[in-house]
PDB file of C-alpha atoms in Angstrom:
ATOM      1  CA  MET A 697      21.171  -9.386  17.707  1.00 56.00           C
ATOM      2  CA  THR A 698      19.024  -7.776  14.707  1.00 64.00           C
ATOM      3  CA  THR A 699      15.431  -8.280  14.085  1.00 67.00           C
ATOM      4  CA  LYS A 700      14.254 -10.462  11.609  1.00 78.00           C
ATOM      5  CA  VAL A 701      11.455  -8.901   9.849  1.00 81.00           C
ATOM      6  CA  VAL A 702       9.406  -9.615   6.581  1.00 84.00           C
ATOM      7  CA  LYS A 703       8.492  -6.445   4.339  1.00 87.00           C
ATOM      8  CA  HIS A 704       5.960  -6.681   1.706  1.00 86.00           C
ATOM      9  CA  PHE A 705       5.663  -3.358  -1.320  1.00 87.00           C
ATOM     10  CA  VAL A 706       2.736  -2.625  -3.161  1.00 84.00           C
ATOM     11  CA  MET A 707       3.526   0.106  -5.872  1.00 82.00           C
ATOM     12  CA  PHE A 708       0.085   1.719  -7.392  1.00 79.00           C
ATOM     13  CA  LYS A 709      -0.801   3.405 -10.491  1.00 78.00           C
ATOM     14  CA  LEU A 710      -3.588   6.585  -9.920  1.00 76.00           C
ATOM     15  CA  LYS A 711      -6.284   6.199 -12.970  1.00 75.00           C
ATOM     16  CA  GLU A 712      -6.352  10.237 -12.497  1.00 74.00           C
ATOM     17  CA  LYS A 713      -3.290  11.977 -11.641  1.00 73.00           C
ATOM     18  CA  SER A 714      -4.014  14.969  -9.739  1.00 75.00           C
ATOM     19  CA  HIS A 715      -2.942  16.199  -6.208  1.00 77.00           C
ATOM     20  CA  GLU A 716      -6.664  15.745  -4.745  1.00 79.00           C
ATOM     21  CA  ASN A 717      -7.168  11.580  -5.991  1.00 74.00           C
ATOM     22  CA  LEU A 718      -3.338  11.510  -4.558  1.00 76.00           C
ATOM     23  CA  ASP A 719      -4.463  13.013  -0.864  1.00 79.00           C
ATOM     24  CA  LEU A 720      -7.560  10.546  -0.837  1.00 77.00           C
ATOM     25  CA  ASP A 721      -4.866   7.212  -2.009  1.00 76.00           C
ATOM     26  CA  LEU A 722      -2.408   7.936   0.963  1.00 79.00           C
ATOM     27  CA  SER A 723      -4.935   9.097   3.529  1.00 81.00           C
ATOM     28  CA  THR A 724      -7.032   5.383   2.853  1.00 79.00           C
ATOM     29  CA  LEU A 725      -3.847   3.743   2.620  1.00 79.00           C
ATOM     30  CA  MET A 726      -2.120   4.970   5.708  1.00 80.00           C
ATOM     31  CA  ASP A 727      -5.122   4.422   7.983  1.00 79.00           C
ATOM     32  CA  LEU A 728      -4.125   0.693   7.986  1.00 80.00           C
ATOM     33  CA  VAL A 729      -1.415   2.608  10.424  1.00 78.00           C
ATOM     34  CA  GLY A 730      -2.006   1.368  13.866  1.00 81.00           C
ATOM     35  CA  LYS A 731      -4.771  -0.896  13.653  1.00 82.00           C
ATOM     36  CA  ILE A 732      -3.375  -4.174  12.630  1.00 82.00           C
ATOM     37  CA  GLU A 733      -1.689  -6.472  15.120  1.00 78.00           C
ATOM     38  CA  ASN A 734       2.129  -7.372  14.276  1.00 78.00           C
ATOM     39  CA  LEU A 735       2.271  -4.536  11.538  1.00 81.00           C
ATOM     40  CA  GLN A 736       5.417  -2.284  12.697  1.00 80.00           C
ATOM     41  CA  MET A 737       5.287  -0.141  10.243  1.00 81.00           C
ATOM     42  CA  VAL A 738       3.656   1.290   6.950  1.00 82.00           C
ATOM     43  CA  GLU A 739       5.722   3.933   4.823  1.00 83.00           C
ATOM     44  CA  VAL A 740       4.307   5.427   1.785  1.00 81.00           C
ATOM     45  CA  GLY A 741       6.291   7.250  -1.236  1.00 78.00           C
ATOM     46  CA  VAL A 742       5.075   9.372  -4.273  1.00 77.00           C
ATOM     47  CA  TYR A 743       6.074  10.096  -7.565  1.00 74.00           C
ATOM     48  CA  PHE A 744       5.134  11.986 -10.507  1.00 65.00           C
ATOM     49  CA  ASN A 745       6.289  11.441 -13.775  1.00 64.00           C
ATOM     50  CA  LYS A 746       4.670  11.738 -17.251  1.00 67.00           C
ATOM     51  CA  SER A 747       5.934   8.038 -17.665  1.00 71.00           C
ATOM     52  CA  GLU A 748       2.927   5.889 -18.497  1.00 69.00           C
ATOM     53  CA  ARG A 749       4.785   2.981 -17.413  1.00 71.00           C
ATOM     54  CA  ASP A 750       5.859   4.368 -13.899  1.00 74.00           C
ATOM     55  CA  TYR A 751       4.203   3.807 -10.477  1.00 75.00           C
ATOM     56  CA  GLU A 752       2.585   7.076  -8.781  1.00 77.00           C
ATOM     57  CA  ILE A 753       3.106   5.617  -5.575  1.00 81.00           C
ATOM     58  CA  VAL A 754       4.771   2.608  -3.321  1.00 83.00           C
ATOM     59  CA  MET A 755       4.026   1.248   0.094  1.00 84.00           C
ATOM     60  CA  THR A 756       6.011  -0.710   2.465  1.00 86.00           C
ATOM     61  CA  LYS A 757       4.904  -2.035   5.303  1.00 86.00           C
ATOM     62  CA  LYS A 758       7.383  -4.375   7.867  1.00 86.00           C
ATOM     63  CA  PHE A 759       5.727  -6.813  10.055  1.00 83.00           C
ATOM     64  CA  ASP A 760       7.281  -9.090  13.045  1.00 78.00           C
ATOM     65  CA  ALA A 761       9.451 -12.155  11.176  1.00 73.00           C
ATOM     66  CA  GLY A 762       7.270 -14.052  13.047  1.00 70.00           C
ATOM     67  CA  THR A 763       3.727 -13.078  11.352  1.00 69.00           C
ATOM     68  CA  ARG A 764       1.791 -15.175   9.150  1.00 72.00           C
ATOM     69  CA  LEU A 765       0.902 -12.456   6.006  1.00 78.00           C
ATOM     70  CA  THR A 766      -1.411 -14.819   5.802  1.00 79.00           C
ATOM     71  CA  SER A 767      -3.450 -12.820   8.420  1.00 82.00           C
ATOM     72  CA  PHE A 768      -3.009  -9.504   7.580  1.00 83.00           C
ATOM     73  CA  PHE A 769      -4.157 -10.077   3.963  1.00 84.00           C
ATOM     74  CA  SER A 770      -7.653 -11.299   5.865  1.00 87.00           C
ATOM     75  CA  ASN A 771      -7.458  -8.559   8.394  1.00 87.00           C
ATOM     76  CA  PRO A 772     -10.881  -6.925   8.114  1.00 90.00           C
ATOM     77  CA  LYS A 773      -9.538  -3.517   8.237  1.00 87.00           C
ATOM     78  CA  HIS A 774      -7.157  -4.640   5.555  1.00 86.00           C
ATOM     79  CA  LEU A 775     -10.086  -6.051   3.116  1.00 87.00           C
ATOM     80  CA  ARG A 776     -11.649  -2.629   3.595  1.00 84.00           C
ATOM     81  CA  VAL A 777      -8.695  -0.478   2.131  1.00 81.00           C
ATOM     82  CA  LEU A 778      -8.787  -3.235  -0.858  1.00 80.00           C
ATOM     83  CA  LYS A 779     -12.905  -2.665  -1.446  1.00 79.00           C
ATOM     84  CA  THR A 780     -12.078   0.965  -1.493  1.00 74.00           C
ATOM     85  CA  ILE A 781      -8.531   0.500  -3.799  1.00 71.00           C
ATOM     86  CA  PRO A 782     -10.077   0.092  -6.751  1.00 63.00           C
ATOM     87  CA  THR A 783     -12.242   2.897  -6.701  1.00 60.00           C
ATOM     88  CA  PHE A 784      -9.218   5.820  -7.597  1.00 60.00           C
ATOM     89  CA  LEU A 785      -6.137   2.978  -8.024  1.00 61.00           C
ATOM     90  CA  PHE A 786      -5.300   0.497 -11.084  1.00 61.00           C
ATOM     91  CA  GLN A 787      -4.472  -2.974 -10.432  1.00 55.00           C
ATOM     92  CA  PRO A 788      -1.462  -2.470  -8.679  1.00 54.00           C
ATOM     93  CA  TYR A 789       1.835  -4.350  -8.450  1.00 54.00           C
ATOM     94  CA  ARG A 790       2.874  -6.597  -5.524  1.00 56.00           C
ATOM     95  CA  SER A 791       6.094  -8.345  -4.799  1.00 51.00           C
TER      96      SER A 791
END
């Protein structure tokens, strides 16, 4: 029997491409791990390219299939990360 899950993808562009900003960004995003109920997994991938159209960070989150994403989006811990993100990232692309 397979377990059904819901995946949520977000891609980010750094305002200033540097390893210091990248470390801060990743630690802020990964801070959600283990702190939000029904969030099974957070995976963050990094891609540094010189093209302006490419995204540097891709974040994948996996939830239990019965979980409503609205409860994640309104979670205070998620909202705290959303307040921090604009300081170092351009507007993310969400799918």
